[in-house]
PDB file of C-alpha atoms and ligand atoms in Angstrom:
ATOM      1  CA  UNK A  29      -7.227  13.665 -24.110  1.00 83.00           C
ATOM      2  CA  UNK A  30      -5.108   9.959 -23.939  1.00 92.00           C
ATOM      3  CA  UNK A  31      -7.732   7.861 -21.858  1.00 95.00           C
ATOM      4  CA  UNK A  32      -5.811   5.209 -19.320  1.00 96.00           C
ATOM      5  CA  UNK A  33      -8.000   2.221 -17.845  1.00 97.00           C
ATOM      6  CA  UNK A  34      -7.343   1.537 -14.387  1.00 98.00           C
ATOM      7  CA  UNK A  35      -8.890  -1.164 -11.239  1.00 98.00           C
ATOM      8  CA  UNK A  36      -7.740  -1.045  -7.996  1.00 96.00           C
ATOM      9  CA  UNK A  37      -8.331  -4.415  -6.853  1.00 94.00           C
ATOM     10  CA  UNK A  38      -9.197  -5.059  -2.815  1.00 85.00           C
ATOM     11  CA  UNK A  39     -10.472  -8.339  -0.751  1.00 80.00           C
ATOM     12  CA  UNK A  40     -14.225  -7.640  -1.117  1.00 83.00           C
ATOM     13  CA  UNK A  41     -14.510  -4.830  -4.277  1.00 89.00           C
ATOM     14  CA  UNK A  42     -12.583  -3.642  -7.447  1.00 93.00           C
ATOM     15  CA  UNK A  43     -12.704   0.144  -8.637  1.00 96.00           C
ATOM     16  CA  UNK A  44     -12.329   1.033 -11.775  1.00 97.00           C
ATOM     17  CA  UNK A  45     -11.222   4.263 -13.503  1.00 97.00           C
ATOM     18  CA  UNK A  46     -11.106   6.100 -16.602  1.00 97.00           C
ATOM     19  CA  UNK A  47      -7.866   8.567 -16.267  1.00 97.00           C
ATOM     20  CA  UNK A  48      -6.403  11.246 -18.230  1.00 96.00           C
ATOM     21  CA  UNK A  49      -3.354   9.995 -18.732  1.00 95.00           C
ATOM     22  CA  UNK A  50      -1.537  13.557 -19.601  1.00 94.00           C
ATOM     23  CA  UNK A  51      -3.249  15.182 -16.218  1.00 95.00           C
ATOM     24  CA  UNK A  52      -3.680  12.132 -14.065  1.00 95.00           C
ATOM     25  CA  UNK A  53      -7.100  12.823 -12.945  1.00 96.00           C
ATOM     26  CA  UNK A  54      -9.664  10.749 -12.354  1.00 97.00           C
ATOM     27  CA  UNK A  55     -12.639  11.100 -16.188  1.00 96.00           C
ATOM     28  CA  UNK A  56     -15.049   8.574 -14.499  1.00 97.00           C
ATOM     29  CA  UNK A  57     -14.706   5.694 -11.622  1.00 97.00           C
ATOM     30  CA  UNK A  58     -17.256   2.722 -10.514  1.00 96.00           C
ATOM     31  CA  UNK A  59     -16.738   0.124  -7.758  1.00 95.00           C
ATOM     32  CA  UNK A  60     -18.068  -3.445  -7.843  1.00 91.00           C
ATOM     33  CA  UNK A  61     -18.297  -5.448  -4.771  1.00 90.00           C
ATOM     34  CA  UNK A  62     -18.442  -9.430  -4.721  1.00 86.00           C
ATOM     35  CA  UNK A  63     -19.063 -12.234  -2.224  1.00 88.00           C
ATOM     36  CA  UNK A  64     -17.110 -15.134  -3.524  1.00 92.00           C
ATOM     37  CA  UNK A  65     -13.639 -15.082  -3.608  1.00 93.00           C
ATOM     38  CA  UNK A  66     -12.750 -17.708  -6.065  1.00 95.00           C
ATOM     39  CA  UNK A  67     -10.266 -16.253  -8.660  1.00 96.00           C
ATOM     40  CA  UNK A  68     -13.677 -17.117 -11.609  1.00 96.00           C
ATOM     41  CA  UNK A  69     -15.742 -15.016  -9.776  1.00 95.00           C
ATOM     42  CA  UNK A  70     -13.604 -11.646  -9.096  1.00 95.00           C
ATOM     43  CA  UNK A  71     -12.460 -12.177 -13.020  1.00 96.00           C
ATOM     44  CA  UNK A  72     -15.864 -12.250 -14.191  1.00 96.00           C
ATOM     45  CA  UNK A  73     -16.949  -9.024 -11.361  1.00 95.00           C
ATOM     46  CA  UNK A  74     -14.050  -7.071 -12.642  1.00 96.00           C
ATOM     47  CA  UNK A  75     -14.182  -7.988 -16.515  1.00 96.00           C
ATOM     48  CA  UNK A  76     -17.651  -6.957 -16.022  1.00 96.00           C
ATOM     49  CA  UNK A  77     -16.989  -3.514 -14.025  1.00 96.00           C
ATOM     50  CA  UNK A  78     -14.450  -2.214 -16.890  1.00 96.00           C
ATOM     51  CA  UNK A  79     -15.883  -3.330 -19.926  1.00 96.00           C
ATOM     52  CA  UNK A  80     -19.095  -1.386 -18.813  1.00 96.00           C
ATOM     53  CA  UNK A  81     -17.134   1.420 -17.616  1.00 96.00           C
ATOM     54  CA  UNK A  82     -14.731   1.253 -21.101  1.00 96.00           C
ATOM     55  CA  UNK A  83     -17.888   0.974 -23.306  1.00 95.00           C
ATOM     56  CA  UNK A  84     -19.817   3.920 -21.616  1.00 96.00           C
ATOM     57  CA  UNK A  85     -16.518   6.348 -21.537  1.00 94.00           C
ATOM     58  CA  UNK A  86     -15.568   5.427 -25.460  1.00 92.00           C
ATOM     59  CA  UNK A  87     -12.494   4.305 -24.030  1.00 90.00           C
ATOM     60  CA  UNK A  88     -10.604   2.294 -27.059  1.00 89.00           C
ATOM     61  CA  UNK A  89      -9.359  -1.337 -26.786  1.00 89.00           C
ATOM     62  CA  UNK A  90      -5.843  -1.031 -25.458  1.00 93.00           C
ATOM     63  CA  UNK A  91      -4.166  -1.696 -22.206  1.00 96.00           C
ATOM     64  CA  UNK A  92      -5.744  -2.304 -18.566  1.00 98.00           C
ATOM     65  CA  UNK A  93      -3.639  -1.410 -15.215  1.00 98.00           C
ATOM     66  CA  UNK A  94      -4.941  -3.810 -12.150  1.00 98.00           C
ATOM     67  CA  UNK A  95      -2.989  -3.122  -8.631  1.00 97.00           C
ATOM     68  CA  UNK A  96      -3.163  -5.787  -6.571  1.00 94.00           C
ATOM     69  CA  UNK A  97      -2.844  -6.552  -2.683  1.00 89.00           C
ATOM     70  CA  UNK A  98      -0.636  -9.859  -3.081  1.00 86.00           C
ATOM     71  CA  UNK A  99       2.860 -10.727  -4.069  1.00 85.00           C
ATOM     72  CA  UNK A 100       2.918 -11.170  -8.035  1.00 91.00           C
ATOM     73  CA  UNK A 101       5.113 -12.492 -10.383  1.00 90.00           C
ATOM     74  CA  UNK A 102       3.889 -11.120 -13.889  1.00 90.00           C
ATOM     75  CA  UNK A 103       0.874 -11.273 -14.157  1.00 94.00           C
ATOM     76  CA  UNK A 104       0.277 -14.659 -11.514  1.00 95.00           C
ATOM     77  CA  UNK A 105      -0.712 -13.708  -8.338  1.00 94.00           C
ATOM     78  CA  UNK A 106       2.044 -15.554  -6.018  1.00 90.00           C
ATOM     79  CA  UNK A 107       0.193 -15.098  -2.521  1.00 86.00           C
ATOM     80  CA  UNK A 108      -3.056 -13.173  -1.740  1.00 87.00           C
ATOM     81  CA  UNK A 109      -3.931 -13.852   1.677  1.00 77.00           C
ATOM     82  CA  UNK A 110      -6.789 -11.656   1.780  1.00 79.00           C
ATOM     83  CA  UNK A 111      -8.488 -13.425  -0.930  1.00 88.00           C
ATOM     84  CA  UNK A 112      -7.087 -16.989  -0.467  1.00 88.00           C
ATOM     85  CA  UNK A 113      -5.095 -17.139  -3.764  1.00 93.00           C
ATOM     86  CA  UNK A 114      -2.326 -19.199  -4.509  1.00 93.00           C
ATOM     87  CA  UNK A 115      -0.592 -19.202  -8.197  1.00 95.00           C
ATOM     88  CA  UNK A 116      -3.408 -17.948  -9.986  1.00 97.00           C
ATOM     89  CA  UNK A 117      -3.255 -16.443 -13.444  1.00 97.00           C
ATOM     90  CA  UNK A 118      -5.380 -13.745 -12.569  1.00 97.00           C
ATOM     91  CA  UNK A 119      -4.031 -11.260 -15.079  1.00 97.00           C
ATOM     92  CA  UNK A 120      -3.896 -14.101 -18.112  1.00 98.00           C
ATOM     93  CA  UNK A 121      -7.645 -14.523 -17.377  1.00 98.00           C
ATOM     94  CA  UNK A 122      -8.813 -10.872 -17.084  1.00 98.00           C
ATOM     95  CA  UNK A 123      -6.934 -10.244 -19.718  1.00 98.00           C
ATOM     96  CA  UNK A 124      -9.403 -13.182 -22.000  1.00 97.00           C
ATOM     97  CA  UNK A 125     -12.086 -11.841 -20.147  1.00 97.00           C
ATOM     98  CA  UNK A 126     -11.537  -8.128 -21.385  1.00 96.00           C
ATOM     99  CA  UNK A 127      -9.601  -8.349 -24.233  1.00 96.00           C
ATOM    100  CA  UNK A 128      -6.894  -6.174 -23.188  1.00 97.00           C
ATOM    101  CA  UNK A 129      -3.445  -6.280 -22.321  1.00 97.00           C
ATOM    102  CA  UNK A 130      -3.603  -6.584 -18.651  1.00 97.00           C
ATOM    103  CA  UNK A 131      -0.788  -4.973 -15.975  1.00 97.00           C
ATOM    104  CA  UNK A 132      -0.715  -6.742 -12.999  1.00 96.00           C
ATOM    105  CA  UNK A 133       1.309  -4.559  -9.941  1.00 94.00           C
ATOM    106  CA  UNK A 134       1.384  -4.637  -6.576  1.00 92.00           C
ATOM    107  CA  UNK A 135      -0.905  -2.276  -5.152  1.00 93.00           C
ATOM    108  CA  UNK A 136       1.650  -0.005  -3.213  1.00 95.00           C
ATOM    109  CA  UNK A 137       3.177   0.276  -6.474  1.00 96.00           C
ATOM    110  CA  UNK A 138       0.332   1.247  -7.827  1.00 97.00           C
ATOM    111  CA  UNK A 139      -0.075   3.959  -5.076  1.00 97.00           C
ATOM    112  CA  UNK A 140       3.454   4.964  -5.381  1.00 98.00           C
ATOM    113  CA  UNK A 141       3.151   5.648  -8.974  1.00 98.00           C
ATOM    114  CA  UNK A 142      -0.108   7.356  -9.005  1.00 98.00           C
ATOM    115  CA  UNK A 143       1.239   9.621  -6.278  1.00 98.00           C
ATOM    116  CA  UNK A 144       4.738  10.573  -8.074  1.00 98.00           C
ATOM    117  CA  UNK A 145       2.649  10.976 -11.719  1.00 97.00           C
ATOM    118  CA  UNK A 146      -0.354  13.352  -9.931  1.00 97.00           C
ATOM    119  CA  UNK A 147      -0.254  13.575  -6.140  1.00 98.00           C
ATOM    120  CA  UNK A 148       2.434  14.847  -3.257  1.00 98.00           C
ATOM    121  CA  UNK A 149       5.388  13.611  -5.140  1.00 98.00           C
ATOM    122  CA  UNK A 150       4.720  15.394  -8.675  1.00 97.00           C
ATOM    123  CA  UNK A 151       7.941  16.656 -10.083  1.00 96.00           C
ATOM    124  CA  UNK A 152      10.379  13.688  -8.552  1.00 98.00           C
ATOM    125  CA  UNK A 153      12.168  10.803  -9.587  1.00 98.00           C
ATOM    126  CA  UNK A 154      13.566   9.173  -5.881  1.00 98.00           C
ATOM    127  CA  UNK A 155      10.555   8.696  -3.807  1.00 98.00           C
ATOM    128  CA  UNK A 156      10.082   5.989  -0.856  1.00 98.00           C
ATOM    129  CA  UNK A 157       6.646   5.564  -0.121  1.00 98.00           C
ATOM    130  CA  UNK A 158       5.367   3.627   3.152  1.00 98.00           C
ATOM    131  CA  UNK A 159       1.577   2.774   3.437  1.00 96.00           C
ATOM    132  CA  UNK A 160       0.127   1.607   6.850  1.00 96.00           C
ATOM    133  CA  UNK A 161      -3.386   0.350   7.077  1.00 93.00           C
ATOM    134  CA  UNK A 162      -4.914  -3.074   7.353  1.00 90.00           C
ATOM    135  CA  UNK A 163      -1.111  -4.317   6.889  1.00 91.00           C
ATOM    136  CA  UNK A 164       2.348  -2.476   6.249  1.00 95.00           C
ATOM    137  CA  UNK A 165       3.450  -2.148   2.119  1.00 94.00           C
ATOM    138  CA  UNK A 166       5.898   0.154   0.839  1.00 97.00           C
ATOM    139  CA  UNK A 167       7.389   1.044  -2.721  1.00 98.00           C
ATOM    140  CA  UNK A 168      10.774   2.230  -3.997  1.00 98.00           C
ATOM    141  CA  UNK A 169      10.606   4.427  -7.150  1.00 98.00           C
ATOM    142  CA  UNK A 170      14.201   5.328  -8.122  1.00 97.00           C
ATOM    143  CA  UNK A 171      15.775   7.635 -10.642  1.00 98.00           C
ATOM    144  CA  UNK A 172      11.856   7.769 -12.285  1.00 98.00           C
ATOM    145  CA  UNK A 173      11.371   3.513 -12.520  1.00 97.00           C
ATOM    146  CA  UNK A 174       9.905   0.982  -9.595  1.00 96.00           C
ATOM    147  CA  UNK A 175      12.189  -0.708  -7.777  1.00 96.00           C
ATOM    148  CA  UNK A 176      11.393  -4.468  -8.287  1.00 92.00           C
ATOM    149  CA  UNK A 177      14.189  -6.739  -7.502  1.00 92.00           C
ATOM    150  CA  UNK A 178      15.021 -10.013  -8.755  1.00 92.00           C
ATOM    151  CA  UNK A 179      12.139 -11.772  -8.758  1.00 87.00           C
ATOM    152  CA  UNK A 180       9.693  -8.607  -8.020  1.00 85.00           C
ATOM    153  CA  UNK A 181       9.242  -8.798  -4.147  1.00 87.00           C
ATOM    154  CA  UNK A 182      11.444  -5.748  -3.014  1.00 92.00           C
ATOM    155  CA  UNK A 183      10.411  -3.476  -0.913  1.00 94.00           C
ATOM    156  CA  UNK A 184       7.916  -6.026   1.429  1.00 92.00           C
ATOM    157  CA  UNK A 185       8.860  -3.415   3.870  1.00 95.00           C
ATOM    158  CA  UNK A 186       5.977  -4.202   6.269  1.00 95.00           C
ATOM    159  CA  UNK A 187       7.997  -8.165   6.596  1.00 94.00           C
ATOM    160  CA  UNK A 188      11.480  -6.537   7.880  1.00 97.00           C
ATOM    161  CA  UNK A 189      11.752  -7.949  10.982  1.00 98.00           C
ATOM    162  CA  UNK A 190      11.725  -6.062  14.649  1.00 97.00           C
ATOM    163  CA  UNK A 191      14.236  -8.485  16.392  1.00 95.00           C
ATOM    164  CA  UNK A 192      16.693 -11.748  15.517  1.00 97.00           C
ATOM    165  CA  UNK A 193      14.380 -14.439  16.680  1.00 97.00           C
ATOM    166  CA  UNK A 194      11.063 -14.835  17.248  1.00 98.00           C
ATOM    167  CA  UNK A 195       8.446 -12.230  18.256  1.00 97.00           C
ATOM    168  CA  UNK A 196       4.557 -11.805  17.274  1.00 98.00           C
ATOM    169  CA  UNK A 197       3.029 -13.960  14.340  1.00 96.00           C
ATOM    170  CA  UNK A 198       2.481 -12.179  11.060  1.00 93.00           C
ATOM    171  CA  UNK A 199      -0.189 -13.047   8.398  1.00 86.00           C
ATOM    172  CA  UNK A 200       3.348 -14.152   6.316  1.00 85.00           C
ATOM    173  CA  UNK A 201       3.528 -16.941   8.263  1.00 88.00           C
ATOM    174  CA  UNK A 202       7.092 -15.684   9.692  1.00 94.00           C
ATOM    175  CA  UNK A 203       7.341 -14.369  12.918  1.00 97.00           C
ATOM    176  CA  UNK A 204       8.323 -10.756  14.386  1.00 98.00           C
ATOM    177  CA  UNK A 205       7.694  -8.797  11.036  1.00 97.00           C
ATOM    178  CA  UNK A 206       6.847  -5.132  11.483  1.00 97.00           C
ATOM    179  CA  UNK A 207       3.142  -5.791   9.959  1.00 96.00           C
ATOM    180  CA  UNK A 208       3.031  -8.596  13.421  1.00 97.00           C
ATOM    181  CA  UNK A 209       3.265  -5.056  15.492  1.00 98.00           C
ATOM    182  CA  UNK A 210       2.642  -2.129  13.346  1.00 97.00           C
ATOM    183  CA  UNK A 211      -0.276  -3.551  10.275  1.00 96.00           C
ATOM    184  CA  UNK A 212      -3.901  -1.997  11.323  1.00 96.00           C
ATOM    185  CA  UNK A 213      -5.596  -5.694  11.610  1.00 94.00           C
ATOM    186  CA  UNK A 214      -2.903  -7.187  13.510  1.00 96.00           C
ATOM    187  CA  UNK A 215      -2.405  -4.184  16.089  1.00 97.00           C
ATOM    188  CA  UNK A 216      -6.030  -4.213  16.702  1.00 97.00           C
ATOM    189  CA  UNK A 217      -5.419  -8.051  17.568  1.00 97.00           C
ATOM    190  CA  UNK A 218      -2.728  -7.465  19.829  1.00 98.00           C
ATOM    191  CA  UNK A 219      -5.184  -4.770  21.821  1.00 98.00           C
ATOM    192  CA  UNK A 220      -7.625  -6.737  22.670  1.00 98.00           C
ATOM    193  CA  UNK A 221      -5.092  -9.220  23.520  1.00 97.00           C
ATOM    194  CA  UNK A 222      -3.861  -6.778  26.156  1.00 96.00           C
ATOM    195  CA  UNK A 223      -7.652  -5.294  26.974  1.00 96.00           C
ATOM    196  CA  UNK A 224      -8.001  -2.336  25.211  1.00 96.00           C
ATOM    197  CA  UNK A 225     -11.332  -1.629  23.029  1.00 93.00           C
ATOM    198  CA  UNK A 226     -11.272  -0.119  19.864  1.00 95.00           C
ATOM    199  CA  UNK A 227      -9.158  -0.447  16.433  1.00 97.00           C
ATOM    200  CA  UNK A 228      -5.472   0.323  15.894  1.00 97.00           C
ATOM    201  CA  UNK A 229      -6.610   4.241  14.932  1.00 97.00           C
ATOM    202  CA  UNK A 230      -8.097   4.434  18.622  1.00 98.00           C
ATOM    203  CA  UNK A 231      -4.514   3.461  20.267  1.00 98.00           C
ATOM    204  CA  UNK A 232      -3.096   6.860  20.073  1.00 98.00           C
ATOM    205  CA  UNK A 233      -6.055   8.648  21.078  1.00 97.00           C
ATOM    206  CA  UNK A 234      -6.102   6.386  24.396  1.00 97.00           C
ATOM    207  CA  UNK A 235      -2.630   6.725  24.857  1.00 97.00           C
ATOM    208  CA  UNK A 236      -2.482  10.617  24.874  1.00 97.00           C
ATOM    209  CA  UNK A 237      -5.659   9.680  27.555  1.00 96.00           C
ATOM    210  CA  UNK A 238      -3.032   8.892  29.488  1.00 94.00           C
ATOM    211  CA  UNK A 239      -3.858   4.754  29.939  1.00 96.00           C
ATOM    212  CA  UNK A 240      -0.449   3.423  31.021  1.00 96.00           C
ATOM    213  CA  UNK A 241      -1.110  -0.117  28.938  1.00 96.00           C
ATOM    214  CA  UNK A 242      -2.160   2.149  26.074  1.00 97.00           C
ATOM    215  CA  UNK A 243       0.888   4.134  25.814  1.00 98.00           C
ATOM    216  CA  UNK A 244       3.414   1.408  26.482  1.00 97.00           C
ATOM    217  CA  UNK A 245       2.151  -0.209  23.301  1.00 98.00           C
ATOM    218  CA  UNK A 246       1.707   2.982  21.543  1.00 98.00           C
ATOM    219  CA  UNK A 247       5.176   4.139  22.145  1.00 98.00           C
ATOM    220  CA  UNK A 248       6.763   0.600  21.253  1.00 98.00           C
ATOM    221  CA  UNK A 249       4.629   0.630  17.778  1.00 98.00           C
ATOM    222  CA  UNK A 250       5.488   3.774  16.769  1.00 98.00           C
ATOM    223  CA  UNK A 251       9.323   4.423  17.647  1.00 98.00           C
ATOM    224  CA  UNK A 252       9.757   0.973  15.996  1.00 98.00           C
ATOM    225  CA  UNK A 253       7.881   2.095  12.646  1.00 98.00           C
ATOM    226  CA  UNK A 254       9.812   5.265  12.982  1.00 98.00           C
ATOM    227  CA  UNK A 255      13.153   3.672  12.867  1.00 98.00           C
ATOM    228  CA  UNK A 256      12.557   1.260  10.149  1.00 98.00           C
ATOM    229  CA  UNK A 257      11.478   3.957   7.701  1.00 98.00           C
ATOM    230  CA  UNK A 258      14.247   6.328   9.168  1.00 98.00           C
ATOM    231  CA  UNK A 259      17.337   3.241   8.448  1.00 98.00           C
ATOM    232  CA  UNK A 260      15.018   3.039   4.827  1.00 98.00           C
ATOM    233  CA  UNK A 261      15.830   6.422   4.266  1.00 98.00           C
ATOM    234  CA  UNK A 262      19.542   6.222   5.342  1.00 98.00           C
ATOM    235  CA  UNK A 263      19.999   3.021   2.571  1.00 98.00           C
ATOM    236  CA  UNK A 264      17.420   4.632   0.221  1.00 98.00           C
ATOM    237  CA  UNK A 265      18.101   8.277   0.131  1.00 98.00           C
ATOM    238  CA  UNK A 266      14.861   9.584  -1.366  1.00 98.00           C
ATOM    239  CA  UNK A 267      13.877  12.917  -2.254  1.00 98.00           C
ATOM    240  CA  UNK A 268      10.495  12.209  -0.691  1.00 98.00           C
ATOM    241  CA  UNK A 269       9.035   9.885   1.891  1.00 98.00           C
ATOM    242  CA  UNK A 270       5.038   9.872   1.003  1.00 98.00           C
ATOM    243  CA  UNK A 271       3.195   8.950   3.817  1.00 98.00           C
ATOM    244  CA  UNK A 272      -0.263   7.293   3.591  1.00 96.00           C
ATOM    245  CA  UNK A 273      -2.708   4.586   4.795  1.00 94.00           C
ATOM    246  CA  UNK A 274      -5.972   4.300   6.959  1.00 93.00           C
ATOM    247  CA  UNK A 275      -3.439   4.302   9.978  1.00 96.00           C
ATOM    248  CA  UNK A 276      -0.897   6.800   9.331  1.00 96.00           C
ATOM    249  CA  UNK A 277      -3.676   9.248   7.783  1.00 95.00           C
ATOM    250  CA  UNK A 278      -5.647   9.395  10.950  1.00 96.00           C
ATOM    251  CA  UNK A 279      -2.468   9.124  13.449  1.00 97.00           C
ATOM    252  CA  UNK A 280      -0.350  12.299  13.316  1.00 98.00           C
ATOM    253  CA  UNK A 281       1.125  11.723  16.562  1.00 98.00           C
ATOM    254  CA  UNK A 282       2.651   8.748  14.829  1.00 98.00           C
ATOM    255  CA  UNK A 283       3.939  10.533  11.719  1.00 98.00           C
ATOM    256  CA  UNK A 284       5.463  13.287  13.982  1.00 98.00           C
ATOM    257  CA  UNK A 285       7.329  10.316  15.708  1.00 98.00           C
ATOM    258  CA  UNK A 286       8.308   9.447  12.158  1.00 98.00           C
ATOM    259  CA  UNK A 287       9.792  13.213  11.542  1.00 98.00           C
ATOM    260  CA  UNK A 288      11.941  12.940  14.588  1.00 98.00           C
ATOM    261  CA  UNK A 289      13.194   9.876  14.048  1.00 98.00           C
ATOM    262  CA  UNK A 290      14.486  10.460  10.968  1.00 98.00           C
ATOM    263  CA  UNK A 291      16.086  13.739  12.103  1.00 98.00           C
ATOM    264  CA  UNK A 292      17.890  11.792  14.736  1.00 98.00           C
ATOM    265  CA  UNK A 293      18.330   8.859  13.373  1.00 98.00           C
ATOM    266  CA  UNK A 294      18.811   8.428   9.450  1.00 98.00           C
ATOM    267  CA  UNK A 295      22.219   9.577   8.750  1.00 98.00           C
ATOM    268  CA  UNK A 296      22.447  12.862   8.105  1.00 98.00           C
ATOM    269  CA  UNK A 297      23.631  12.733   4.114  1.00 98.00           C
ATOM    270  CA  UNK A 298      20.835  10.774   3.408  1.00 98.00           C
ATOM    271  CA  UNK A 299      17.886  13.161   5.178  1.00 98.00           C
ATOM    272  CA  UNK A 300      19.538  15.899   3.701  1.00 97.00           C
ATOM    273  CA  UNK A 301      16.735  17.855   1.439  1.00 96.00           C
ATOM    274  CA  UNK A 302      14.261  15.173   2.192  1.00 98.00           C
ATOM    275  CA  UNK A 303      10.796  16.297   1.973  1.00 98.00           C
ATOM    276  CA  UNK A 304       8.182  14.124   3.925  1.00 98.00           C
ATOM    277  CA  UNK A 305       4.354  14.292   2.595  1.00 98.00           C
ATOM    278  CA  UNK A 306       1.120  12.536   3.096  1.00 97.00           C
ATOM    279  CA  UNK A 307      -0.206  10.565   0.313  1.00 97.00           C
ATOM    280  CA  UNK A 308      -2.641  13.692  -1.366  1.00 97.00           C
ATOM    281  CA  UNK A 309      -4.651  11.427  -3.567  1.00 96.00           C
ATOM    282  CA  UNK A 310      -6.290   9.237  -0.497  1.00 89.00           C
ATOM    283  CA  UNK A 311      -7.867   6.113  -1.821  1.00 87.00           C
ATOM    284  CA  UNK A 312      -7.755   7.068  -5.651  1.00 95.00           C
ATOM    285  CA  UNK A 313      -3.559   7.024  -5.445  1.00 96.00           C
ATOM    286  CA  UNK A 314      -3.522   3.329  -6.256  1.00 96.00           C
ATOM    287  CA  UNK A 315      -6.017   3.670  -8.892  1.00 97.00           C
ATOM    288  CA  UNK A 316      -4.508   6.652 -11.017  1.00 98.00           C
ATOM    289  CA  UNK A 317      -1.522   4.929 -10.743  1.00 98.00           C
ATOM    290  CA  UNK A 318      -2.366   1.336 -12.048  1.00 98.00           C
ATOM    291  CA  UNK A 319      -3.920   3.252 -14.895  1.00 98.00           C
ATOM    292  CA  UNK A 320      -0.762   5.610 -15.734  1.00 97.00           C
ATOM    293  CA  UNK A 321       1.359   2.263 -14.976  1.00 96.00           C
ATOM    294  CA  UNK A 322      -0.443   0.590 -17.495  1.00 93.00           C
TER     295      UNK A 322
HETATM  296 ZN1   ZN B1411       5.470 -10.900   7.744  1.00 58.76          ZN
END
């Protein structure tokens, strides 16, 4: 058995994994959770979590997978609002801290990855895979590789905007994004905003209640994250659309909206074939998939 080392990386704890890479599954696993932020700290937490976890497991000295909630470039963490990073080396200095070779991706990657290599999208190369939870990420995996794009920002699918001009604030700092109206933390904002208790997995729930307020804004989130994947799919033509996220998972009034959509609305060449799945590895997709990325 090839052993893979992998750490999916959040805003208040890393997990780390020992995976067989030939199978996928998940040998052994710890989390570590941390208080301070600063990039020294979750460096040290981490470097800690996996060389414990490497030591214990026999795993040899070789490379590390890390997915990541932030926009990267390498192995320099761009923008991580959720830990209040800005151009830090993150993986040069986990990668001191560890001694290994140290693959920084973006964790929907990450996810995307570990779900074509062991989860609902086993078997394909053409996979589009849209995440909504706290925020709105996707990934593009084409003919077998990651989509990336120049300067590795494609596929920020959760900043394509609703309308031209204007619209609510997102956590990007632009305005009118689809993670404004659609991301978990920002819907939940926009609730209470309007008077209605709960978090954005309670909106449907209230809406089928019947609560006019409730189903206005239920009906406007969900035909608008229905038609942005379904145009994805019309550019994209994937073989599969995976489906995942604290959101989507618990909504499936919302992904049956998605379903429709598509079937009216992505162009019909494009749909053609198209299998749509749920993400079937639930919070370990990211972390099998660092690992096999690495
Ligand atoms: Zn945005």
């Amino acid at each position: 058995m090839t052993l893979a080392l992998g750490v999916d990386l959040g805003g208040t704890n890393a997990r780390a994994a020992v995976v067989d890479r030939s199978t996928g599954r998940i040998v052994a696993s710890e989390k570590q959770s941390w208080t301070d932020r600063a990039p020294e700290a979750v460096v040290g937490e981490t470097a800690k979590l996996v060389n414990a976890l490497a030591a214990k497991h026999s795993v040899a000295v070789g490379p590390l997978g890390v997915g990541f909630a932030g926009m990267l470039r390498g192995g320099v963490v761009v923008n991580a609002p959720n830990l209040g990073w800005r151009d830090v080396d993150f993986g040069g200095a986990l990668s001191k801290a560890t001694g290994r070779d140290v693959k920084l991706v973006n964790d929907l990657s990450a996810a995307a990855w570990g779900e074509l290599s062991a989860g609902c999208a086993r078997g394909f190369r053409d996979t589009f895979t849209v995440f909504v939870g706290t925020g709105v990420g996707s990934a593009i995996i084409t003919n077998g590789a990651l989509l990336t794009g120049a300067t590795q920002v494609a596929a920020e699918f959760g900043h394509v905007k609703l309308i031209p001009q204007g619209g609510r604030r997102c956590g990007c700092g632009q305005d009118g994004c689809l993670e404004a109206y659609a991301g978990g933390a920002k819907l939940a904002e926009w609730m209470k905003e309007e008077g209605l208790d709960g978090t954005a997995v309670d909106l449907e729930p209230l809406a089928a209640s019947g609560h006019t307020g409730a189903r206005k804004m239920y009906e406007f989130v969900s035909s608008q994250l229905a038609l942005a994947i379904a145009n994805q799919i019309t550019v994209l033509n994937p073989a599969v659309l995976v489906l995942g996220g604290g959101v989507l998972s618990r909504c499936p009034g919302m992904v049956q909206i998605i379903r429709e959509t598509i079937a009216a609305r992505s162009s019909v060449a494009s749909r053609a074939g198209l299998k749509i799945e749920l993400a079937a590895l639930g919070d370990d997709s990211g972390l099998i998939g660092a690992a096999l990325l690495s």
